[in-house]
Amino acid sequence: TYAGGQRYSSGWTGDNIASWEHLWLANIQCQRLSISGFSFIGSDIGGFVDQPSGELYARWIALGAFHPFFRTHSSGDHGDQEPWSFGEPFTSLVRSFIELRYQLLPYMYTTFWQYSTHGTPMLRPLTFLDQNDPETYLRMAEFSLGDNLLVCPITQAGVDGRWMYLPKGHWYYYWTDELKAGGAEVWASADLTRIPLFIKAGAVVPMQPIMQYVGEKAVEELTLHVYYKAGTAESVLYDDGGEGYAYQQGQQTTRYFTVVGNASTLTLGQRTEGDYPPSYATYRVVLHGLPAAPLVASADGQPVALGTCPATETTVAAPALTVNVSLKELTIEFGLALVTSAGVV
């Protein structure tokens, strides 16, 4: 590309081959391009040359769902390579990761905004996260997407998990809400329904409803996944019209979330800058990793009914509640200790 190309264009890692080695390479190449200024990057999912197996294709889709530029692509000379080309169970596996990406688009859009306004890489190698930890220096598989998601793809055939390194702090395994301490190597169980994915403790991760394409329907309620932390953590959510240039005239809103946790309460605070009106009027707040069962909740001093976000085929149930988007402060008070697969949290 030409100097300055990162300002306007997307990119990919070149015409690759349908092999496990090139899936491994795609992960490394995208990280290095991102940290070199080209964050709107991805790979030819499944390989440009030759035809992947269903397993390789599903693992590649799982990684690609966390890359800024996400597409399947091939020369067309080696058979079909559409998401439905490999039959079951791969069609359903691929669909689930595509749907997860669509749910994460508010988070990814915010990460694009951080890249556009501050130059912060969207894909961040472990050394970017903690340069003072020598264990991060030679690690190439793990990366964060934005501030709060830590990803480590499966790049070998026939395995059901992998070892990976967690940087300092505490991390929740997305699929089970199991809490792990950072600064250590951990085993991440991941059959074909999963990719090793951890969420930073204290994070607020926004998700929208599943859609078939961007803008298929207005988002009527935004889900905020809040991950408990003993202490204080901050997250950000950027929003604008999604197309056009009105954001340059101030039609945008940035929402800053603060999570404060202790032994008896969790508090979620919100501060906003800008006056862009979102399409959604409410937040569905889902609470992960609470140290004890929630008893009562209040939003801006008013009581709020507690409910449950049900389990899915790949994720666990969690307490949840609904609040107005104009929320200033949400407080959750705890009761008896919760026991998880990791013990008492």
PDB file of C-alpha atoms in Angstrom, residues 55-338:
ATOM      1  CA  GLU A  55     -12.780 -28.354  11.027  1.00  0.00           C
ATOM      2  CA  LEU A  56     -10.142 -25.967   9.640  1.00  0.00           C
ATOM      3  CA  TYR A  57     -12.844 -23.720   8.184  1.00  0.00           C
ATOM      4  CA  ALA A  58     -14.731 -23.540  11.496  1.00  0.00           C
ATOM      5  CA  ARG A  59     -11.566 -22.717  13.455  1.00  0.00           C
ATOM      6  CA  TRP A  60     -10.652 -20.024  10.911  1.00  0.00           C
ATOM      7  CA  ILE A  61     -14.117 -18.461  11.132  1.00  0.00           C
ATOM      8  CA  ALA A  62     -13.803 -18.446  14.931  1.00  0.00           C
ATOM      9  CA  LEU A  63     -10.567 -16.439  14.689  1.00  0.00           C
ATOM     10  CA  GLY A  64     -11.807 -14.200  11.879  1.00  0.00           C
ATOM     11  CA  ALA A  65     -14.850 -13.189  13.915  1.00  0.00           C
ATOM     12  CA  PHE A  66     -12.442 -11.248  16.165  1.00  0.00           C
ATOM     13  CA  HIS A  67     -10.549  -9.589  13.321  1.00  0.00           C
ATOM     14  CA  PRO A  68     -11.645  -6.125  12.167  1.00  0.00           C
ATOM     15  CA  PHE A  69     -11.894  -7.236   8.504  1.00  0.00           C
ATOM     16  CA  PHE A  70     -13.979 -10.420   8.385  1.00  0.00           C
ATOM     17  CA  ARG A  71     -14.663 -12.280   5.156  1.00  0.00           C
ATOM     18  CA  THR A  72     -14.427 -15.700   3.577  1.00  0.00           C
ATOM     19  CA  HIS A  73     -12.607 -15.612   0.271  1.00  0.00           C
ATOM     20  CA  SER A  74     -11.029 -18.027  -2.183  1.00  0.00           C
ATOM     21  CA  SER A  75      -9.867 -18.262  -5.785  1.00  0.00           C
ATOM     22  CA  GLY A  76     -13.061 -20.141  -6.646  1.00  0.00           C
ATOM     23  CA  ASP A  77     -11.071 -22.925  -8.255  1.00  0.00           C
ATOM     24  CA  HIS A  78     -11.152 -25.401  -5.373  1.00  0.00           C
ATOM     25  CA  GLY A  79     -14.815 -25.877  -4.467  1.00  0.00           C
ATOM     26  CA  ASP A  80     -17.347 -23.840  -2.534  1.00  0.00           C
ATOM     27  CA  GLN A  81     -16.231 -22.048   0.605  1.00  0.00           C
ATOM     28  CA  GLU A  82     -19.429 -20.441   1.856  1.00  0.00           C
ATOM     29  CA  PRO A  83     -20.479 -20.770   5.524  1.00  0.00           C
ATOM     30  CA  TRP A  84     -22.939 -23.514   4.555  1.00  0.00           C
ATOM     31  CA  SER A  85     -20.584 -25.409   2.204  1.00  0.00           C
ATOM     32  CA  PHE A  86     -19.361 -28.036   4.670  1.00  0.00           C
ATOM     33  CA  GLY A  87     -22.648 -29.384   6.015  1.00  0.00           C
ATOM     34  CA  GLU A  88     -23.493 -30.060   9.643  1.00  0.00           C
ATOM     35  CA  PRO A  89     -22.208 -29.672  12.264  1.00  0.00           C
ATOM     36  CA  PHE A  90     -19.995 -27.043  10.631  1.00  0.00           C
ATOM     37  CA  THR A  91     -22.813 -24.870   9.299  1.00  0.00           C
ATOM     38  CA  SER A  92     -24.195 -24.411  12.818  1.00  0.00           C
ATOM     39  CA  LEU A  93     -20.734 -23.889  14.297  1.00  0.00           C
ATOM     40  CA  VAL A  94     -19.914 -21.204  11.750  1.00  0.00           C
ATOM     41  CA  ARG A  95     -23.303 -19.543  12.224  1.00  0.00           C
ATOM     42  CA  SER A  96     -22.758 -19.253  15.968  1.00  0.00           C
ATOM     43  CA  PHE A  97     -19.457 -17.368  15.549  1.00  0.00           C
ATOM     44  CA  ILE A  98     -20.888 -15.070  12.894  1.00  0.00           C
ATOM     45  CA  GLU A  99     -23.771 -14.301  15.251  1.00  0.00           C
ATOM     46  CA  LEU A 100     -21.375 -13.627  18.118  1.00  0.00           C
ATOM     47  CA  ARG A 101     -19.520 -11.125  15.941  1.00  0.00           C
ATOM     48  CA  TYR A 102     -22.762  -9.317  15.099  1.00  0.00           C
ATOM     49  CA  GLN A 103     -23.584  -9.156  18.799  1.00  0.00           C
ATOM     50  CA  LEU A 104     -20.156  -7.663  19.515  1.00  0.00           C
ATOM     51  CA  LEU A 105     -20.385  -4.942  16.855  1.00  0.00           C
ATOM     52  CA  PRO A 106     -20.994  -2.100  19.384  1.00  0.00           C
ATOM     53  CA  TYR A 107     -17.806  -3.157  21.166  1.00  0.00           C
ATOM     54  CA  MET A 108     -15.916  -3.483  17.897  1.00  0.00           C
ATOM     55  CA  TYR A 109     -17.221  -0.113  16.650  1.00  0.00           C
ATOM     56  CA  THR A 110     -15.906   1.475  19.853  1.00  0.00           C
ATOM     57  CA  THR A 111     -12.544  -0.193  19.245  1.00  0.00           C
ATOM     58  CA  PHE A 112     -12.522   1.243  15.707  1.00  0.00           C
ATOM     59  CA  TRP A 113     -13.229   4.684  17.236  1.00  0.00           C
ATOM     60  CA  GLN A 114     -10.286   4.288  19.624  1.00  0.00           C
ATOM     61  CA  TYR A 115      -8.065   3.376  16.666  1.00  0.00           C
ATOM     62  CA  SER A 116      -9.356   6.273  14.550  1.00  0.00           C
ATOM     63  CA  THR A 117      -9.070   8.957  17.221  1.00  0.00           C
ATOM     64  CA  HIS A 118      -6.091   7.795  19.297  1.00  0.00           C
ATOM     65  CA  GLY A 119      -4.177   5.441  17.002  1.00  0.00           C
ATOM     66  CA  THR A 120      -4.563   2.579  19.475  1.00  0.00           C
ATOM     67  CA  PRO A 121      -4.185  -0.782  17.659  1.00  0.00           C
ATOM     68  CA  MET A 122      -7.375  -2.814  17.546  1.00  0.00           C
ATOM     69  CA  LEU A 123      -5.482  -6.106  17.798  1.00  0.00           C
ATOM     70  CA  ARG A 124      -2.928  -5.929  20.589  1.00  0.00           C
ATOM     71  CA  PRO A 125      -0.201  -8.536  21.224  1.00  0.00           C
ATOM     72  CA  LEU A 126       0.571  -9.460  24.804  1.00  0.00           C
ATOM     73  CA  THR A 127       3.674  -7.267  24.809  1.00  0.00           C
ATOM     74  CA  PHE A 128       1.429  -4.274  24.110  1.00  0.00           C
ATOM     75  CA  LEU A 129      -0.652  -5.174  27.161  1.00  0.00           C
ATOM     76  CA  ASP A 130       2.262  -5.581  29.581  1.00  0.00           C
ATOM     77  CA  GLN A 131       5.769  -4.716  28.412  1.00  0.00           C
ATOM     78  CA  ASN A 132       7.143  -5.255  31.922  1.00  0.00           C
ATOM     79  CA  ASP A 133       6.303  -8.966  31.922  1.00  0.00           C
ATOM     80  CA  PRO A 134       9.070 -10.963  30.158  1.00  0.00           C
ATOM     81  CA  GLU A 135       6.598 -13.832  29.654  1.00  0.00           C
ATOM     82  CA  THR A 136       4.804 -11.726  27.036  1.00  0.00           C
ATOM     83  CA  TYR A 137       7.850 -11.120  24.858  1.00  0.00           C
ATOM     84  CA  LEU A 138       7.799 -14.314  22.792  1.00  0.00           C
ATOM     85  CA  ARG A 139       4.067 -15.027  22.949  1.00  0.00           C
ATOM     86  CA  MET A 140       2.514 -14.801  19.475  1.00  0.00           C
ATOM     87  CA  ALA A 141      -0.813 -16.624  19.692  1.00  0.00           C
ATOM     88  CA  GLU A 142      -2.660 -14.517  22.287  1.00  0.00           C
ATOM     89  CA  PHE A 143      -3.999 -11.030  21.522  1.00  0.00           C
ATOM     90  CA  SER A 144      -6.593  -8.630  22.810  1.00  0.00           C
ATOM     91  CA  LEU A 145      -9.326  -7.100  20.673  1.00  0.00           C
ATOM     92  CA  GLY A 146      -9.798  -3.680  22.189  1.00  0.00           C
ATOM     93  CA  ASP A 147      -9.512  -3.121  25.902  1.00  0.00           C
ATOM     94  CA  ASN A 148     -11.330  -6.119  27.335  1.00  0.00           C
ATOM     95  CA  LEU A 149     -11.362  -9.241  25.127  1.00  0.00           C
ATOM     96  CA  LEU A 150      -8.429 -11.673  25.138  1.00  0.00           C
ATOM     97  CA  VAL A 151      -8.393 -14.232  22.312  1.00  0.00           C
ATOM     98  CA  CYS A 152      -6.164 -17.212  21.547  1.00  0.00           C
ATOM     99  CA  PRO A 153      -7.158 -19.286  18.495  1.00  0.00           C
ATOM    100  CA  ILE A 154      -6.936 -23.029  18.058  1.00  0.00           C
ATOM    101  CA  THR A 155      -4.501 -23.660  15.190  1.00  0.00           C
ATOM    102  CA  GLN A 156      -4.099 -27.438  15.312  1.00  0.00           C
ATOM    103  CA  ALA A 157      -6.371 -30.204  14.092  1.00  0.00           C
ATOM    104  CA  GLY A 158      -8.126 -32.590  16.436  1.00  0.00           C
ATOM    105  CA  VAL A 159      -7.592 -30.739  19.726  1.00  0.00           C
ATOM    106  CA  ASP A 160     -10.165 -29.635  22.299  1.00  0.00           C
ATOM    107  CA  GLY A 161      -8.289 -26.781  23.944  1.00  0.00           C
ATOM    108  CA  ARG A 162      -4.889 -25.196  24.402  1.00  0.00           C
ATOM    109  CA  TRP A 163      -2.528 -23.625  26.888  1.00  0.00           C
ATOM    110  CA  MET A 164      -2.345 -19.831  26.782  1.00  0.00           C
ATOM    111  CA  TYR A 165      -0.886 -17.025  28.862  1.00  0.00           C
ATOM    112  CA  LEU A 166      -3.024 -14.518  30.739  1.00  0.00           C
ATOM    113  CA  PRO A 167      -1.452 -11.094  31.402  1.00  0.00           C
ATOM    114  CA  LYS A 168      -1.657  -9.476  34.817  1.00  0.00           C
ATOM    115  CA  GLY A 169      -5.063  -8.951  36.396  1.00  0.00           C
ATOM    116  CA  HIS A 170      -8.031 -11.298  36.581  1.00  0.00           C
ATOM    117  CA  TRP A 171      -9.902 -12.793  33.648  1.00  0.00           C
ATOM    118  CA  TYR A 172     -13.254 -14.554  33.147  1.00  0.00           C
ATOM    119  CA  TYR A 173     -13.544 -17.415  30.679  1.00  0.00           C
ATOM    120  CA  TYR A 174     -16.344 -16.212  28.425  1.00  0.00           C
ATOM    121  CA  TRP A 175     -18.038 -19.587  28.030  1.00  0.00           C
ATOM    122  CA  THR A 176     -18.205 -20.544  31.724  1.00  0.00           C
ATOM    123  CA  ASP A 177     -17.595 -17.331  33.755  1.00  0.00           C
ATOM    124  CA  GLU A 178     -14.738 -19.142  35.504  1.00  0.00           C
ATOM    125  CA  LEU A 179     -12.338 -16.629  37.045  1.00  0.00           C
ATOM    126  CA  LYS A 180      -8.594 -16.989  36.455  1.00  0.00           C
ATOM    127  CA  ALA A 181      -5.655 -15.030  37.848  1.00  0.00           C
ATOM    128  CA  GLY A 182      -3.300 -13.454  35.312  1.00  0.00           C
ATOM    129  CA  GLY A 183       0.455 -13.706  35.180  1.00  0.00           C
ATOM    130  CA  ALA A 184       0.164 -17.429  34.505  1.00  0.00           C
ATOM    131  CA  GLU A 185      -0.375 -19.995  31.788  1.00  0.00           C
ATOM    132  CA  VAL A 186      -3.834 -21.598  31.852  1.00  0.00           C
ATOM    133  CA  TRP A 187      -5.612 -24.374  29.999  1.00  0.00           C
ATOM    134  CA  ALA A 188      -8.562 -23.140  27.926  1.00  0.00           C
ATOM    135  CA  SER A 189     -10.985 -25.923  27.065  1.00  0.00           C
ATOM    136  CA  ALA A 190     -12.331 -25.270  23.558  1.00  0.00           C
ATOM    137  CA  ASP A 191     -14.075 -27.835  21.417  1.00  0.00           C
ATOM    138  CA  LEU A 192     -15.370 -26.672  18.036  1.00  0.00           C
ATOM    139  CA  THR A 193     -18.165 -24.681  19.691  1.00  0.00           C
ATOM    140  CA  ARG A 194     -15.611 -22.408  21.399  1.00  0.00           C
ATOM    141  CA  ILE A 195     -12.526 -20.308  20.855  1.00  0.00           C
ATOM    142  CA  PRO A 196     -10.358 -19.508  23.897  1.00  0.00           C
ATOM    143  CA  LEU A 197     -11.831 -16.136  24.910  1.00  0.00           C
ATOM    144  CA  PHE A 198     -11.358 -14.311  28.199  1.00  0.00           C
ATOM    145  CA  ILE A 199     -12.963 -11.090  29.471  1.00  0.00           C
ATOM    146  CA  LYS A 200     -11.034  -8.716  31.715  1.00  0.00           C
ATOM    147  CA  ALA A 201     -12.445  -8.424  35.256  1.00  0.00           C
ATOM    148  CA  GLY A 202     -14.228  -5.093  35.650  1.00  0.00           C
ATOM    149  CA  ALA A 203     -15.135  -4.886  31.961  1.00  0.00           C
ATOM    150  CA  VAL A 204     -18.412  -3.634  30.562  1.00  0.00           C
ATOM    151  CA  VAL A 205     -18.940  -5.362  27.201  1.00  0.00           C
ATOM    152  CA  PRO A 206     -21.828  -4.022  25.068  1.00  0.00           C
ATOM    153  CA  MET A 207     -23.740  -6.396  22.807  1.00  0.00           C
ATOM    154  CA  GLN A 208     -26.607  -5.895  20.382  1.00  0.00           C
ATOM    155  CA  PRO A 209     -29.212  -8.393  19.115  1.00  0.00           C
ATOM    156  CA  ILE A 210     -28.212 -10.864  16.405  1.00  0.00           C
ATOM    157  CA  MET A 211     -28.766  -9.498  12.895  1.00  0.00           C
ATOM    158  CA  GLN A 212     -28.434 -10.872   9.375  1.00  0.00           C
ATOM    159  CA  TYR A 213     -26.644  -7.724   8.211  1.00  0.00           C
ATOM    160  CA  VAL A 214     -25.607  -4.394   9.706  1.00  0.00           C
ATOM    161  CA  GLY A 215     -28.620  -2.117  10.075  1.00  0.00           C
ATOM    162  CA  GLU A 216     -31.187  -4.865   9.465  1.00  0.00           C
ATOM    163  CA  LYS A 217     -33.255  -3.392  12.309  1.00  0.00           C
ATOM    164  CA  ALA A 218     -32.958  -0.729  14.956  1.00  0.00           C
ATOM    165  CA  VAL A 219     -31.365  -1.800  18.235  1.00  0.00           C
ATOM    166  CA  GLU A 220     -34.200  -1.386  20.751  1.00  0.00           C
ATOM    167  CA  GLU A 221     -32.229  -2.580  23.780  1.00  0.00           C
ATOM    168  CA  LEU A 222     -28.477  -2.786  24.286  1.00  0.00           C
ATOM    169  CA  THR A 223     -27.060  -5.503  26.522  1.00  0.00           C
ATOM    170  CA  LEU A 224     -24.239  -4.573  28.889  1.00  0.00           C
ATOM    171  CA  HIS A 225     -22.278  -7.556  30.182  1.00  0.00           C
ATOM    172  CA  VAL A 226     -20.711  -6.396  33.449  1.00  0.00           C
ATOM    173  CA  TYR A 227     -17.865  -8.474  34.916  1.00  0.00           C
ATOM    174  CA  TYR A 228     -17.333  -8.097  38.654  1.00  0.00           C
ATOM    175  CA  LYS A 229     -14.018  -6.841  39.971  1.00  0.00           C
ATOM    176  CA  ALA A 230     -12.895  -6.201  43.529  1.00  0.00           C
ATOM    177  CA  GLY A 231     -11.751  -2.638  42.992  1.00  0.00           C
ATOM    178  CA  THR A 232     -12.394  -0.131  40.223  1.00  0.00           C
ATOM    179  CA  ALA A 233     -12.321  -0.447  36.424  1.00  0.00           C
ATOM    180  CA  GLU A 234     -13.449   1.699  33.505  1.00  0.00           C
ATOM    181  CA  SER A 235     -14.848   0.909  30.051  1.00  0.00           C
ATOM    182  CA  VAL A 236     -16.064   3.052  27.176  1.00  0.00           C
ATOM    183  CA  LEU A 237     -18.827   2.826  24.550  1.00  0.00           C
ATOM    184  CA  TYR A 238     -18.878   5.066  21.476  1.00  0.00           C
ATOM    185  CA  ASP A 239     -22.013   5.576  19.392  1.00  0.00           C
ATOM    186  CA  ASP A 240     -23.033   7.600  16.336  1.00  0.00           C
ATOM    187  CA  GLY A 241     -25.241   7.218  13.271  1.00  0.00           C
ATOM    188  CA  GLY A 242     -23.102   4.421  11.855  1.00  0.00           C
ATOM    189  CA  GLU A 243     -22.800   6.002   8.400  1.00  0.00           C
ATOM    190  CA  GLY A 244     -22.361   9.444   6.887  1.00  0.00           C
ATOM    191  CA  TYR A 245     -20.381  12.356   8.332  1.00  0.00           C
ATOM    192  CA  ALA A 246     -22.728  13.854  10.933  1.00  0.00           C
ATOM    193  CA  TYR A 247     -20.366  12.624  13.651  1.00  0.00           C
ATOM    194  CA  GLN A 248     -17.894  15.257  12.448  1.00  0.00           C
ATOM    195  CA  GLN A 249     -20.470  17.885  13.374  1.00  0.00           C
ATOM    196  CA  GLY A 250     -20.847  16.472  16.859  1.00  0.00           C
ATOM    197  CA  GLN A 251     -23.570  13.871  16.299  1.00  0.00           C
ATOM    198  CA  GLN A 252     -21.940  11.310  18.570  1.00  0.00           C
ATOM    199  CA  THR A 253     -22.024  10.121  22.158  1.00  0.00           C
ATOM    200  CA  THR A 254     -19.309   8.575  24.271  1.00  0.00           C
ATOM    201  CA  ARG A 255     -20.418   6.683  27.367  1.00  0.00           C
ATOM    202  CA  TYR A 256     -17.909   6.065  30.142  1.00  0.00           C
ATOM    203  CA  PHE A 257     -18.690   3.218  32.541  1.00  0.00           C
ATOM    204  CA  THR A 258     -17.115   2.752  35.962  1.00  0.00           C
ATOM    205  CA  VAL A 259     -17.373  -0.548  37.829  1.00  0.00           C
ATOM    206  CA  VAL A 260     -16.659  -0.528  41.566  1.00  0.00           C
ATOM    207  CA  GLY A 261     -16.836  -3.795  43.491  1.00  0.00           C
ATOM    208  CA  ASN A 262     -16.361  -4.807  47.108  1.00  0.00           C
ATOM    209  CA  ALA A 263     -17.486  -7.618  49.408  1.00  0.00           C
ATOM    210  CA  SER A 264     -21.090  -6.394  49.663  1.00  0.00           C
ATOM    211  CA  THR A 265     -21.918  -4.301  46.580  1.00  0.00           C
ATOM    212  CA  LEU A 266     -21.263  -3.768  42.913  1.00  0.00           C
ATOM    213  CA  THR A 267     -21.786  -0.282  41.507  1.00  0.00           C
ATOM    214  CA  LEU A 268     -22.023   0.593  37.817  1.00  0.00           C
ATOM    215  CA  GLY A 269     -21.702   4.296  37.041  1.00  0.00           C
ATOM    216  CA  GLN A 270     -22.278   5.991  33.693  1.00  0.00           C
ATOM    217  CA  ARG A 271     -21.055   9.377  32.452  1.00  0.00           C
ATOM    218  CA  THR A 272     -21.873  10.610  28.942  1.00  0.00           C
ATOM    219  CA  GLU A 273     -20.344  13.113  26.565  1.00  0.00           C
ATOM    220  CA  GLY A 274     -22.272  14.210  23.490  1.00  0.00           C
ATOM    221  CA  ASP A 275     -25.959  14.287  22.650  1.00  0.00           C
ATOM    222  CA  TYR A 276     -26.416  11.721  19.867  1.00  0.00           C
ATOM    223  CA  PRO A 277     -29.705   9.931  20.696  1.00  0.00           C
ATOM    224  CA  PRO A 278     -29.348   6.126  20.479  1.00  0.00           C
ATOM    225  CA  SER A 279     -32.072   3.945  18.971  1.00  0.00           C
ATOM    226  CA  TYR A 280     -32.307   1.990  22.238  1.00  0.00           C
ATOM    227  CA  ALA A 281     -34.049   3.316  25.337  1.00  0.00           C
ATOM    228  CA  THR A 282     -32.898   0.676  27.826  1.00  0.00           C
ATOM    229  CA  TYR A 283     -29.915  -1.412  28.870  1.00  0.00           C
ATOM    230  CA  ARG A 284     -30.197  -5.069  29.735  1.00  0.00           C
ATOM    231  CA  VAL A 285     -27.458  -5.382  32.377  1.00  0.00           C
ATOM    232  CA  VAL A 286     -26.096  -8.925  32.792  1.00  0.00           C
ATOM    233  CA  LEU A 287     -23.959  -9.500  35.900  1.00  0.00           C
ATOM    234  CA  HIS A 288     -21.044 -11.930  35.740  1.00  0.00           C
ATOM    235  CA  GLY A 289     -18.863 -13.263  38.519  1.00  0.00           C
ATOM    236  CA  LEU A 290     -20.703 -11.750  41.482  1.00  0.00           C
ATOM    237  CA  PRO A 291     -19.086 -12.902  44.747  1.00  0.00           C
ATOM    238  CA  ALA A 292     -22.498 -13.543  46.295  1.00  0.00           C
ATOM    239  CA  ALA A 293     -26.117 -13.911  45.231  1.00  0.00           C
ATOM    240  CA  PRO A 294     -27.722 -10.535  44.430  1.00  0.00           C
ATOM    241  CA  LEU A 295     -30.454  -9.493  46.868  1.00  0.00           C
ATOM    242  CA  VAL A 296     -31.590  -6.033  45.806  1.00  0.00           C
ATOM    243  CA  ALA A 297     -30.763  -3.521  43.089  1.00  0.00           C
ATOM    244  CA  SER A 298     -31.412   0.188  42.661  1.00  0.00           C
ATOM    245  CA  ALA A 299     -30.957   2.510  39.694  1.00  0.00           C
ATOM    246  CA  ASP A 300     -30.537   6.194  40.528  1.00  0.00           C
ATOM    247  CA  GLY A 301     -32.112   5.526  43.914  1.00  0.00           C
ATOM    248  CA  GLN A 302     -35.124   3.588  42.598  1.00  0.00           C
ATOM    249  CA  PRO A 303     -35.585  -0.172  43.123  1.00  0.00           C
ATOM    250  CA  VAL A 304     -35.096  -2.427  40.103  1.00  0.00           C
ATOM    251  CA  ALA A 305     -36.380  -5.982  39.702  1.00  0.00           C
ATOM    252  CA  LEU A 306     -33.721  -8.670  39.416  1.00  0.00           C
ATOM    253  CA  GLY A 307     -34.111 -11.400  36.828  1.00  0.00           C
ATOM    254  CA  THR A 308     -31.946 -13.934  34.984  1.00  0.00           C
ATOM    255  CA  CYS A 309     -30.251 -14.048  31.626  1.00  0.00           C
ATOM    256  CA  PRO A 310     -30.819 -17.686  30.643  1.00  0.00           C
ATOM    257  CA  ALA A 311     -28.060 -20.096  29.716  1.00  0.00           C
ATOM    258  CA  THR A 312     -27.427 -20.925  26.076  1.00  0.00           C
ATOM    259  CA  GLU A 313     -25.811 -23.959  24.489  1.00  0.00           C
ATOM    260  CA  THR A 314     -22.396 -22.384  25.061  1.00  0.00           C
ATOM    261  CA  THR A 315     -22.771 -19.881  27.938  1.00  0.00           C
ATOM    262  CA  VAL A 316     -24.054 -20.019  31.513  1.00  0.00           C
ATOM    263  CA  ALA A 317     -27.010 -18.247  33.137  1.00  0.00           C
ATOM    264  CA  ALA A 318     -26.381 -14.985  35.004  1.00  0.00           C
ATOM    265  CA  PRO A 319     -28.375 -12.424  37.028  1.00  0.00           C
ATOM    266  CA  ALA A 320     -29.788  -9.600  34.913  1.00  0.00           C
ATOM    267  CA  LEU A 321     -31.963  -6.501  35.103  1.00  0.00           C
ATOM    268  CA  THR A 322     -33.242  -3.684  32.877  1.00  0.00           C
ATOM    269  CA  VAL A 323     -32.508   0.022  33.371  1.00  0.00           C
ATOM    270  CA  ASN A 324     -33.026   3.233  31.425  1.00  0.00           C
ATOM    271  CA  VAL A 325     -30.253   4.338  29.082  1.00  0.00           C
ATOM    272  CA  SER A 326     -30.053   7.622  31.025  1.00  0.00           C
ATOM    273  CA  LEU A 327     -28.739   5.662  34.047  1.00  0.00           C
ATOM    274  CA  LYS A 328     -26.294   7.477  36.290  1.00  0.00           C
ATOM    275  CA  GLU A 329     -25.644   4.783  38.928  1.00  0.00           C
ATOM    276  CA  LEU A 330     -26.729   1.198  39.418  1.00  0.00           C
ATOM    277  CA  THR A 331     -26.086  -0.532  42.761  1.00  0.00           C
ATOM    278  CA  ILE A 332     -26.322  -4.273  43.437  1.00  0.00           C
ATOM    279  CA  GLU A 333     -26.262  -5.615  47.003  1.00  0.00           C
ATOM    280  CA  PHE A 334     -25.170  -9.207  47.663  1.00  0.00           C
ATOM    281  CA  GLY A 335     -26.376 -12.071  49.821  1.00  0.00           C
ATOM    282  CA  LEU A 336     -25.048 -15.630  50.318  1.00  0.00           C
ATOM    283  CA  ALA A 337     -21.833 -16.685  48.620  1.00  0.00           C
ATOM    284  CA  LEU A 338     -22.094 -18.168  45.159  1.00  0.00           C
TER     285      LEU A 338
END
